């Protein structure tokens, strides 16, 4: 609100977040909040972003089936003041869309980003097929595909257009709970790639 940049704070935090042990300890919500904060501030720290994107991939690829909580072998649980242990929440399709929109303004290594986009799409595909309904919102998967197409349109250096190939992607399944306007918007974007 006060337009204070806090560049030194963001730079120090980025150096800490780039450490391997720190990245492995982040929960999906931490990834989302960090990406959003750095995106809003337009604060670029390439090493941190590349390591965070790789850390997200690790969780996305290994979380099977995509249920509401992460297994303890993926991420340690949190302990409340009363000693109660709580597993970390998993990624939701909507959180992947939010992060994809946020990273739009940032510079991530194209190869690292292409691999992450593949993991995000695979996780979304598995979530559509296997996640409990309480993890989903109407139109979430179609919105993710729309954000993916938009990202790829604006980042031609990221070699991942094949992810949206109609031969390998069941658009009807992804967009089953979406309205016609959302489906039309997705078709237009994919058609421009």
mmCIF file with all atom_site columns, C-alpha atoms in Angstrom:
data_model
loop_
_atom_site.group_PDB
_atom_site.id
_atom_site.type_symbol
_atom_site.label_atom_id
_atom_site.label_alt_id
_atom_site.label_comp_id
_atom_site.label_asym_id
_atom_site.label_entity_id
_atom_site.label_seq_id
_atom_site.pdbx_PDB_ins_code
_atom_site.Cartn_x
_atom_site.Cartn_y
_atom_site.Cartn_z
_atom_site.occupancy
_atom_site.B_iso_or_equiv
_atom_site.pdbx_formal_charge
_atom_site.auth_seq_id
_atom_site.auth_comp_id
_atom_site.auth_asym_id
_atom_site.auth_atom_id
_atom_site.pdbx_PDB_model_num
ATOM 1   C CA . UNK A 1 1   ? 0.000   0.000   0.000   1.00 0.00 ? 1   UNK A CA 1
ATOM 2   C CA . UNK A 1 2   ? 2.842   2.383   0.791   1.00 0.00 ? 2   UNK A CA 1
ATOM 3   C CA . UNK A 1 3   ? 4.853   1.331   -2.288  1.00 0.00 ? 3   UNK A CA 1
ATOM 4   C CA . UNK A 1 4   ? 7.906   0.489   -0.213  1.00 0.00 ? 4   UNK A CA 1
ATOM 5   C CA . UNK A 1 5   ? 10.030  -1.892  -2.279  1.00 0.00 ? 5   UNK A CA 1
ATOM 6   C CA . UNK A 1 6   ? 11.848  -3.860  0.448   1.00 0.00 ? 6   UNK A CA 1
ATOM 7   C CA . UNK A 1 7   ? 14.442  -4.974  -2.106  1.00 0.00 ? 7   UNK A CA 1
ATOM 8   C CA . UNK A 1 8   ? 17.031  -5.947  0.509   1.00 0.00 ? 8   UNK A CA 1
ATOM 9   C CA . UNK A 1 9   ? 14.500  -8.071  2.379   1.00 0.00 ? 9   UNK A CA 1
ATOM 10  C CA . UNK A 1 10  ? 13.384  -9.803  -0.823  1.00 0.00 ? 10  UNK A CA 1
ATOM 11  C CA . UNK A 1 11  ? 16.982  -10.395 -1.897  1.00 0.00 ? 11  UNK A CA 1
ATOM 12  C CA . UNK A 1 12  ? 17.963  -11.854 1.491   1.00 0.00 ? 12  UNK A CA 1
ATOM 13  C CA . UNK A 1 13  ? 14.872  -14.039 1.543   1.00 0.00 ? 13  UNK A CA 1
ATOM 14  C CA . UNK A 1 14  ? 15.601  -15.215 -2.012  1.00 0.00 ? 14  UNK A CA 1
ATOM 15  C CA . UNK A 1 15  ? 19.114  -16.267 -1.043  1.00 0.00 ? 15  UNK A CA 1
ATOM 16  C CA . UNK A 1 16  ? 17.672  -18.308 1.828   1.00 0.00 ? 16  UNK A CA 1
ATOM 17  C CA . UNK A 1 17  ? 14.904  -19.760 -0.340  1.00 0.00 ? 17  UNK A CA 1
ATOM 18  C CA . UNK A 1 18  ? 17.469  -20.857 -2.939  1.00 0.00 ? 18  UNK A CA 1
ATOM 19  C CA . UNK A 1 19  ? 19.109  -23.223 -0.433  1.00 0.00 ? 19  UNK A CA 1
ATOM 20  C CA . UNK A 1 20  ? 18.309  -26.868 -1.152  1.00 0.00 ? 20  UNK A CA 1
ATOM 21  C CA . UNK A 1 21  ? 17.253  -27.684 2.412   1.00 0.00 ? 21  UNK A CA 1
ATOM 22  C CA . UNK A 1 22  ? 14.914  -24.704 2.480   1.00 0.00 ? 22  UNK A CA 1
ATOM 23  C CA . UNK A 1 23  ? 13.268  -25.591 -0.832  1.00 0.00 ? 23  UNK A CA 1
ATOM 24  C CA . UNK A 1 24  ? 12.661  -29.175 0.318   1.00 0.00 ? 24  UNK A CA 1
ATOM 25  C CA . UNK A 1 25  ? 10.856  -27.898 3.417   1.00 0.00 ? 25  UNK A CA 1
ATOM 26  C CA . UNK A 1 26  ? 8.304   -25.752 1.564   1.00 0.00 ? 26  UNK A CA 1
ATOM 27  C CA . UNK A 1 27  ? 4.662   -26.778 1.422   1.00 0.00 ? 27  UNK A CA 1
ATOM 28  C CA . UNK A 1 28  ? 2.528   -26.028 -1.658  1.00 0.00 ? 28  UNK A CA 1
ATOM 29  C CA . UNK A 1 29  ? 1.030   -22.976 0.041   1.00 0.00 ? 29  UNK A CA 1
ATOM 30  C CA . UNK A 1 30  ? 4.564   -21.642 0.693   1.00 0.00 ? 30  UNK A CA 1
ATOM 31  C CA . UNK A 1 31  ? 5.417   -22.001 -2.990  1.00 0.00 ? 31  UNK A CA 1
ATOM 32  C CA . UNK A 1 32  ? 2.267   -20.154 -4.005  1.00 0.00 ? 32  UNK A CA 1
ATOM 33  C CA . UNK A 1 33  ? 2.723   -17.299 -1.532  1.00 0.00 ? 33  UNK A CA 1
ATOM 34  C CA . UNK A 1 34  ? 6.396   -16.859 -2.406  1.00 0.00 ? 34  UNK A CA 1
ATOM 35  C CA . UNK A 1 35  ? 5.786   -16.829 -6.158  1.00 0.00 ? 35  UNK A CA 1
ATOM 36  C CA . UNK A 1 36  ? 2.967   -14.331 -5.687  1.00 0.00 ? 36  UNK A CA 1
ATOM 37  C CA . UNK A 1 37  ? 5.041   -12.020 -3.494  1.00 0.00 ? 37  UNK A CA 1
ATOM 38  C CA . UNK A 1 38  ? 8.008   -11.965 -5.877  1.00 0.00 ? 38  UNK A CA 1
ATOM 39  C CA . UNK A 1 39  ? 5.705   -11.520 -8.855  1.00 0.00 ? 39  UNK A CA 1
ATOM 40  C CA . UNK A 1 40  ? 3.844   -8.586  -7.282  1.00 0.00 ? 40  UNK A CA 1
ATOM 41  C CA . UNK A 1 41  ? 7.138   -6.906  -6.451  1.00 0.00 ? 41  UNK A CA 1
ATOM 42  C CA . UNK A 1 42  ? 8.653   -7.838  -9.828  1.00 0.00 ? 42  UNK A CA 1
ATOM 43  C CA . UNK A 1 43  ? 11.700  -8.961  -7.863  1.00 0.00 ? 43  UNK A CA 1
ATOM 44  C CA . UNK A 1 44  ? 13.797  -11.262 -10.019 1.00 0.00 ? 44  UNK A CA 1
ATOM 45  C CA . UNK A 1 45  ? 16.142  -13.824 -8.461  1.00 0.00 ? 45  UNK A CA 1
ATOM 46  C CA . UNK A 1 46  ? 16.820  -16.473 -11.099 1.00 0.00 ? 46  UNK A CA 1
ATOM 47  C CA . UNK A 1 47  ? 18.510  -19.067 -8.891  1.00 0.00 ? 47  UNK A CA 1
ATOM 48  C CA . UNK A 1 48  ? 15.698  -18.978 -6.331  1.00 0.00 ? 48  UNK A CA 1
ATOM 49  C CA . UNK A 1 49  ? 13.000  -19.227 -9.014  1.00 0.00 ? 49  UNK A CA 1
ATOM 50  C CA . UNK A 1 50  ? 14.703  -22.127 -10.790 1.00 0.00 ? 50  UNK A CA 1
ATOM 51  C CA . UNK A 1 51  ? 15.131  -24.030 -7.521  1.00 0.00 ? 51  UNK A CA 1
ATOM 52  C CA . UNK A 1 52  ? 11.579  -23.324 -6.406  1.00 0.00 ? 52  UNK A CA 1
ATOM 53  C CA . UNK A 1 53  ? 10.185  -24.496 -9.736  1.00 0.00 ? 53  UNK A CA 1
ATOM 54  C CA . UNK A 1 54  ? 12.244  -27.698 -9.433  1.00 0.00 ? 54  UNK A CA 1
ATOM 55  C CA . UNK A 1 55  ? 11.024  -28.141 -5.853  1.00 0.00 ? 55  UNK A CA 1
ATOM 56  C CA . UNK A 1 56  ? 7.423   -27.815 -6.980  1.00 0.00 ? 56  UNK A CA 1
ATOM 57  C CA . UNK A 1 57  ? 8.069   -30.451 -9.637  1.00 0.00 ? 57  UNK A CA 1
ATOM 58  C CA . UNK A 1 58  ? 9.320   -32.875 -7.003  1.00 0.00 ? 58  UNK A CA 1
ATOM 59  C CA . UNK A 1 59  ? 6.105   -32.546 -4.994  1.00 0.00 ? 59  UNK A CA 1
ATOM 60  C CA . UNK A 1 60  ? 3.832   -32.591 -8.043  1.00 0.00 ? 60  UNK A CA 1
ATOM 61  C CA . UNK A 1 61  ? 5.449   -35.696 -9.536  1.00 0.00 ? 61  UNK A CA 1
ATOM 62  C CA . UNK A 1 62  ? 5.627   -37.715 -6.340  1.00 0.00 ? 62  UNK A CA 1
ATOM 63  C CA . UNK A 1 63  ? 2.202   -36.904 -4.849  1.00 0.00 ? 63  UNK A CA 1
ATOM 64  C CA . UNK A 1 64  ? 0.178   -39.967 -5.823  1.00 0.00 ? 64  UNK A CA 1
ATOM 65  C CA . UNK A 1 65  ? -2.750  -40.151 -5.725  1.00 0.00 ? 65  UNK A CA 1
ATOM 66  C CA . UNK A 1 66  ? -3.431  -36.415 -5.575  1.00 0.00 ? 66  UNK A CA 1
ATOM 67  C CA . UNK A 1 67  ? -5.344  -36.295 -2.299  1.00 0.00 ? 67  UNK A CA 1
ATOM 68  C CA . UNK A 1 68  ? -5.904  -33.321 0.037   1.00 0.00 ? 68  UNK A CA 1
ATOM 69  C CA . UNK A 1 69  ? -2.773  -33.838 2.175   1.00 0.00 ? 69  UNK A CA 1
ATOM 70  C CA . UNK A 1 70  ? 0.859   -34.618 1.342   1.00 0.00 ? 70  UNK A CA 1
ATOM 71  C CA . UNK A 1 71  ? 2.332   -37.905 2.545   1.00 0.00 ? 71  UNK A CA 1
ATOM 72  C CA . UNK A 1 72  ? 4.934   -37.651 5.293   1.00 0.00 ? 72  UNK A CA 1
ATOM 73  C CA . UNK A 1 73  ? 7.622   -39.114 3.028   1.00 0.00 ? 73  UNK A CA 1
ATOM 74  C CA . UNK A 1 74  ? 7.166   -36.071 0.745   1.00 0.00 ? 74  UNK A CA 1
ATOM 75  C CA . UNK A 1 75  ? 7.043   -33.330 3.351   1.00 0.00 ? 75  UNK A CA 1
ATOM 76  C CA . UNK A 1 76  ? 7.210   -33.275 7.115   1.00 0.00 ? 76  UNK A CA 1
ATOM 77  C CA . UNK A 1 77  ? 4.079   -32.398 9.031   1.00 0.00 ? 77  UNK A CA 1
ATOM 78  C CA . UNK A 1 78  ? 3.521   -29.277 11.078  1.00 0.00 ? 78  UNK A CA 1
ATOM 79  C CA . UNK A 1 79  ? 3.077   -29.452 14.835  1.00 0.00 ? 79  UNK A CA 1
ATOM 80  C CA . UNK A 1 80  ? 0.517   -27.190 16.476  1.00 0.00 ? 80  UNK A CA 1
ATOM 81  C CA . UNK A 1 81  ? 1.005   -25.539 19.864  1.00 0.00 ? 81  UNK A CA 1
ATOM 82  C CA . UNK A 1 82  ? -1.114  -28.248 21.468  1.00 0.00 ? 82  UNK A CA 1
ATOM 83  C CA . UNK A 1 83  ? 1.168   -30.938 19.985  1.00 0.00 ? 83  UNK A CA 1
ATOM 84  C CA . UNK A 1 84  ? -1.308  -32.037 17.325  1.00 0.00 ? 84  UNK A CA 1
ATOM 85  C CA . UNK A 1 85  ? 0.429   -33.055 14.096  1.00 0.00 ? 85  UNK A CA 1
ATOM 86  C CA . UNK A 1 86  ? -0.990  -31.750 10.803  1.00 0.00 ? 86  UNK A CA 1
ATOM 87  C CA . UNK A 1 87  ? 0.064   -32.890 7.345   1.00 0.00 ? 87  UNK A CA 1
ATOM 88  C CA . UNK A 1 88  ? 0.673   -30.175 4.749   1.00 0.00 ? 88  UNK A CA 1
ATOM 89  C CA . UNK A 1 89  ? -2.107  -29.413 2.276   1.00 0.00 ? 89  UNK A CA 1
ATOM 90  C CA . UNK A 1 90  ? -1.449  -30.541 -1.273  1.00 0.00 ? 90  UNK A CA 1
ATOM 91  C CA . UNK A 1 91  ? -1.551  -28.495 -4.448  1.00 0.00 ? 91  UNK A CA 1
ATOM 92  C CA . UNK A 1 92  ? -4.938  -27.723 -5.917  1.00 0.00 ? 92  UNK A CA 1
ATOM 93  C CA . UNK A 1 93  ? -5.520  -27.117 -9.611  1.00 0.00 ? 93  UNK A CA 1
ATOM 94  C CA . UNK A 1 94  ? -6.534  -23.534 -8.832  1.00 0.00 ? 94  UNK A CA 1
ATOM 95  C CA . UNK A 1 95  ? -3.254  -22.932 -6.987  1.00 0.00 ? 95  UNK A CA 1
ATOM 96  C CA . UNK A 1 96  ? -1.339  -24.141 -10.053 1.00 0.00 ? 96  UNK A CA 1
ATOM 97  C CA . UNK A 1 97  ? -3.289  -21.630 -12.159 1.00 0.00 ? 97  UNK A CA 1
ATOM 98  C CA . UNK A 1 98  ? -2.511  -18.830 -9.709  1.00 0.00 ? 98  UNK A CA 1
ATOM 99  C CA . UNK A 1 99  ? 1.210   -19.643 -9.776  1.00 0.00 ? 99  UNK A CA 1
ATOM 100 C CA . UNK A 1 100 ? 1.258   -19.948 -13.552 1.00 0.00 ? 100 UNK A CA 1
ATOM 101 C CA . UNK A 1 101 ? -0.271  -16.489 -13.893 1.00 0.00 ? 101 UNK A CA 1
ATOM 102 C CA . UNK A 1 102 ? 2.196   -15.065 -11.358 1.00 0.00 ? 102 UNK A CA 1
ATOM 103 C CA . UNK A 1 103 ? 5.287   -16.562 -12.966 1.00 0.00 ? 103 UNK A CA 1
ATOM 104 C CA . UNK A 1 104 ? 4.163   -15.064 -16.289 1.00 0.00 ? 104 UNK A CA 1
ATOM 105 C CA . UNK A 1 105 ? 5.999   -11.836 -15.376 1.00 0.00 ? 105 UNK A CA 1
ATOM 106 C CA . UNK A 1 106 ? 9.156   -13.565 -14.174 1.00 0.00 ? 106 UNK A CA 1
ATOM 107 C CA . UNK A 1 107 ? 12.120  -15.098 -15.877 1.00 0.00 ? 107 UNK A CA 1
ATOM 108 C CA . UNK A 1 108 ? 12.632  -18.809 -15.249 1.00 0.00 ? 108 UNK A CA 1
ATOM 109 C CA . UNK A 1 109 ? 15.127  -20.952 -17.147 1.00 0.00 ? 109 UNK A CA 1
ATOM 110 C CA . UNK A 1 110 ? 13.155  -22.197 -20.208 1.00 0.00 ? 110 UNK A CA 1
ATOM 111 C CA . UNK A 1 111 ? 14.164  -25.846 -19.788 1.00 0.00 ? 111 UNK A CA 1
ATOM 112 C CA . UNK A 1 112 ? 13.339  -25.804 -16.067 1.00 0.00 ? 112 UNK A CA 1
ATOM 113 C CA . UNK A 1 113 ? 9.993   -24.170 -16.791 1.00 0.00 ? 113 UNK A CA 1
ATOM 114 C CA . UNK A 1 114 ? 9.142   -26.601 -19.602 1.00 0.00 ? 114 UNK A CA 1
ATOM 115 C CA . UNK A 1 115 ? 9.693   -29.532 -17.248 1.00 0.00 ? 115 UNK A CA 1
ATOM 116 C CA . UNK A 1 116 ? 7.597   -27.882 -14.541 1.00 0.00 ? 116 UNK A CA 1
ATOM 117 C CA . UNK A 1 117 ? 4.752   -27.216 -16.973 1.00 0.00 ? 117 UNK A CA 1
ATOM 118 C CA . UNK A 1 118 ? 4.773   -30.915 -17.873 1.00 0.00 ? 118 UNK A CA 1
ATOM 119 C CA . UNK A 1 119 ? 4.565   -31.829 -14.187 1.00 0.00 ? 119 UNK A CA 1
ATOM 120 C CA . UNK A 1 120 ? 1.779   -29.302 -13.606 1.00 0.00 ? 120 UNK A CA 1
ATOM 121 C CA . UNK A 1 121 ? -0.230  -30.696 -16.516 1.00 0.00 ? 121 UNK A CA 1
ATOM 122 C CA . UNK A 1 122 ? 0.315   -34.290 -15.397 1.00 0.00 ? 122 UNK A CA 1
ATOM 123 C CA . UNK A 1 123 ? -0.761  -33.397 -11.847 1.00 0.00 ? 123 UNK A CA 1
ATOM 124 C CA . UNK A 1 124 ? -3.840  -31.632 -13.215 1.00 0.00 ? 124 UNK A CA 1
ATOM 125 C CA . UNK A 1 125 ? -4.657  -34.677 -15.367 1.00 0.00 ? 125 UNK A CA 1
ATOM 126 C CA . UNK A 1 126 ? -4.351  -36.983 -12.338 1.00 0.00 ? 126 UNK A CA 1
ATOM 127 C CA . UNK A 1 127 ? -6.396  -34.591 -10.194 1.00 0.00 ? 127 UNK A CA 1
ATOM 128 C CA . UNK A 1 128 ? -9.206  -34.513 -12.745 1.00 0.00 ? 128 UNK A CA 1
ATOM 129 C CA . UNK A 1 129 ? -9.281  -38.313 -12.748 1.00 0.00 ? 129 UNK A CA 1
ATOM 130 C CA . UNK A 1 130 ? -8.550  -39.137 -9.099  1.00 0.00 ? 130 UNK A CA 1
ATOM 131 C CA . UNK A 1 131 ? -8.920  -36.219 -6.671  1.00 0.00 ? 131 UNK A CA 1
ATOM 132 C CA . UNK A 1 132 ? -11.867 -36.052 -4.295  1.00 0.00 ? 132 UNK A CA 1
ATOM 133 C CA . UNK A 1 133 ? -14.507 -33.507 -5.308  1.00 0.00 ? 133 UNK A CA 1
ATOM 134 C CA . UNK A 1 134 ? -13.684 -31.281 -2.313  1.00 0.00 ? 134 UNK A CA 1
ATOM 135 C CA . UNK A 1 135 ? -10.310 -30.517 -3.932  1.00 0.00 ? 135 UNK A CA 1
ATOM 136 C CA . UNK A 1 136 ? -11.892 -29.259 -7.141  1.00 0.00 ? 136 UNK A CA 1
ATOM 137 C CA . UNK A 1 137 ? -13.736 -26.181 -8.328  1.00 0.00 ? 137 UNK A CA 1
ATOM 138 C CA . UNK A 1 138 ? -15.964 -26.002 -11.380 1.00 0.00 ? 138 UNK A CA 1
ATOM 139 C CA . UNK A 1 139 ? -13.902 -25.135 -14.423 1.00 0.00 ? 139 UNK A CA 1
ATOM 140 C CA . UNK A 1 140 ? -10.541 -25.355 -12.623 1.00 0.00 ? 140 UNK A CA 1
ATOM 141 C CA . UNK A 1 141 ? -8.871  -27.718 -15.098 1.00 0.00 ? 141 UNK A CA 1
ATOM 142 C CA . UNK A 1 142 ? -10.075 -25.770 -18.135 1.00 0.00 ? 142 UNK A CA 1
ATOM 143 C CA . UNK A 1 143 ? -8.836  -22.551 -16.528 1.00 0.00 ? 143 UNK A CA 1
ATOM 144 C CA . UNK A 1 144 ? -5.448  -24.190 -15.927 1.00 0.00 ? 144 UNK A CA 1
ATOM 145 C CA . UNK A 1 145 ? -5.222  -25.153 -19.620 1.00 0.00 ? 145 UNK A CA 1
ATOM 146 C CA . UNK A 1 146 ? -6.152  -21.584 -20.561 1.00 0.00 ? 146 UNK A CA 1
ATOM 147 C CA . UNK A 1 147 ? -3.400  -20.205 -18.321 1.00 0.00 ? 147 UNK A CA 1
ATOM 148 C CA . UNK A 1 148 ? -0.952  -22.733 -19.756 1.00 0.00 ? 148 UNK A CA 1
ATOM 149 C CA . UNK A 1 149 ? -1.816  -21.702 -23.327 1.00 0.00 ? 149 UNK A CA 1
ATOM 150 C CA . UNK A 1 150 ? -1.493  -18.030 -22.410 1.00 0.00 ? 150 UNK A CA 1
ATOM 151 C CA . UNK A 1 151 ? 1.885   -18.649 -20.781 1.00 0.00 ? 151 UNK A CA 1
ATOM 152 C CA . UNK A 1 152 ? 3.178   -20.556 -23.812 1.00 0.00 ? 152 UNK A CA 1
ATOM 153 C CA . UNK A 1 153 ? 1.918   -17.868 -26.188 1.00 0.00 ? 153 UNK A CA 1
ATOM 154 C CA . UNK A 1 154 ? 3.887   -15.211 -24.293 1.00 0.00 ? 154 UNK A CA 1
ATOM 155 C CA . UNK A 1 155 ? 6.975   -17.349 -23.655 1.00 0.00 ? 155 UNK A CA 1
ATOM 156 C CA . UNK A 1 156 ? 7.942   -18.878 -27.017 1.00 0.00 ? 156 UNK A CA 1
ATOM 157 C CA . UNK A 1 157 ? 11.376  -19.720 -25.591 1.00 0.00 ? 157 UNK A CA 1
ATOM 158 C CA . UNK A 1 158 ? 9.739   -22.410 -23.414 1.00 0.00 ? 158 UNK A CA 1
ATOM 159 C CA . UNK A 1 159 ? 9.515   -25.528 -25.572 1.00 0.00 ? 159 UNK A CA 1
ATOM 160 C CA . UNK A 1 160 ? 6.290   -27.038 -24.224 1.00 0.00 ? 160 UNK A CA 1
ATOM 161 C CA . UNK A 1 161 ? 3.610   -26.406 -26.839 1.00 0.00 ? 161 UNK A CA 1
ATOM 162 C CA . UNK A 1 162 ? 3.371   -30.158 -27.365 1.00 0.00 ? 162 UNK A CA 1
ATOM 163 C CA . UNK A 1 163 ? 1.678   -30.386 -23.967 1.00 0.00 ? 163 UNK A CA 1
ATOM 164 C CA . UNK A 1 164 ? -1.491  -28.925 -25.497 1.00 0.00 ? 164 UNK A CA 1
ATOM 165 C CA . UNK A 1 165 ? -1.548  -31.268 -28.509 1.00 0.00 ? 165 UNK A CA 1
ATOM 166 C CA . UNK A 1 166 ? -5.177  -32.450 -28.947 1.00 0.00 ? 166 UNK A CA 1
ATOM 167 C CA . UNK A 1 167 ? -3.864  -35.919 -29.855 1.00 0.00 ? 167 UNK A CA 1
ATOM 168 C CA . UNK A 1 168 ? -2.493  -36.410 -26.336 1.00 0.00 ? 168 UNK A CA 1
ATOM 169 C CA . UNK A 1 169 ? -4.846  -34.261 -24.259 1.00 0.00 ? 169 UNK A CA 1
ATOM 170 C CA . UNK A 1 170 ? -8.517  -34.987 -23.577 1.00 0.00 ? 170 UNK A CA 1
ATOM 171 C CA . UNK A 1 171 ? -9.924  -31.454 -23.676 1.00 0.00 ? 171 UNK A CA 1
ATOM 172 C CA . UNK A 1 172 ? -13.466 -32.731 -23.094 1.00 0.00 ? 172 UNK A CA 1
ATOM 173 C CA . UNK A 1 173 ? -12.430 -34.321 -19.795 1.00 0.00 ? 173 UNK A CA 1
ATOM 174 C CA . UNK A 1 174 ? -10.522 -31.228 -18.653 1.00 0.00 ? 174 UNK A CA 1
ATOM 175 C CA . UNK A 1 175 ? -13.359 -28.867 -19.560 1.00 0.00 ? 175 UNK A CA 1
ATOM 176 C CA . UNK A 1 176 ? -16.348 -31.000 -18.563 1.00 0.00 ? 176 UNK A CA 1
ATOM 177 C CA . UNK A 1 177 ? -17.386 -28.603 -15.769 1.00 0.00 ? 177 UNK A CA 1
ATOM 178 C CA . UNK A 1 178 ? -16.699 -25.403 -17.733 1.00 0.00 ? 178 UNK A CA 1
ATOM 179 C CA . UNK A 1 179 ? -19.072 -23.092 -19.509 1.00 0.00 ? 179 UNK A CA 1
ATOM 180 C CA . UNK A 1 180 ? -19.035 -22.511 -23.241 1.00 0.00 ? 180 UNK A CA 1
ATOM 181 C CA . UNK A 1 181 ? -17.292 -19.125 -22.887 1.00 0.00 ? 181 UNK A CA 1
ATOM 182 C CA . UNK A 1 182 ? -14.348 -20.731 -21.054 1.00 0.00 ? 182 UNK A CA 1
ATOM 183 C CA . UNK A 1 183 ? -14.093 -23.500 -23.645 1.00 0.00 ? 183 UNK A CA 1
ATOM 184 C CA . UNK A 1 184 ? -14.203 -20.973 -26.480 1.00 0.00 ? 184 UNK A CA 1
ATOM 185 C CA . UNK A 1 185 ? -11.469 -18.839 -24.853 1.00 0.00 ? 185 UNK A CA 1
ATOM 186 C CA . UNK A 1 186 ? -9.274  -21.933 -24.533 1.00 0.00 ? 186 UNK A CA 1
ATOM 187 C CA . UNK A 1 187 ? -9.859  -22.956 -28.167 1.00 0.00 ? 187 UNK A CA 1
ATOM 188 C CA . UNK A 1 188 ? -8.882  -19.448 -29.360 1.00 0.00 ? 188 UNK A CA 1
ATOM 189 C CA . UNK A 1 189 ? -5.669  -19.451 -27.319 1.00 0.00 ? 189 UNK A CA 1
ATOM 190 C CA . UNK A 1 190 ? -4.628  -22.968 -28.365 1.00 0.00 ? 190 UNK A CA 1
ATOM 191 C CA . UNK A 1 191 ? -5.393  -22.073 -31.979 1.00 0.00 ? 191 UNK A CA 1
ATOM 192 C CA . UNK A 1 192 ? -2.890  -19.211 -31.814 1.00 0.00 ? 192 UNK A CA 1
ATOM 193 C CA . UNK A 1 193 ? -0.010  -21.440 -30.675 1.00 0.00 ? 193 UNK A CA 1
#
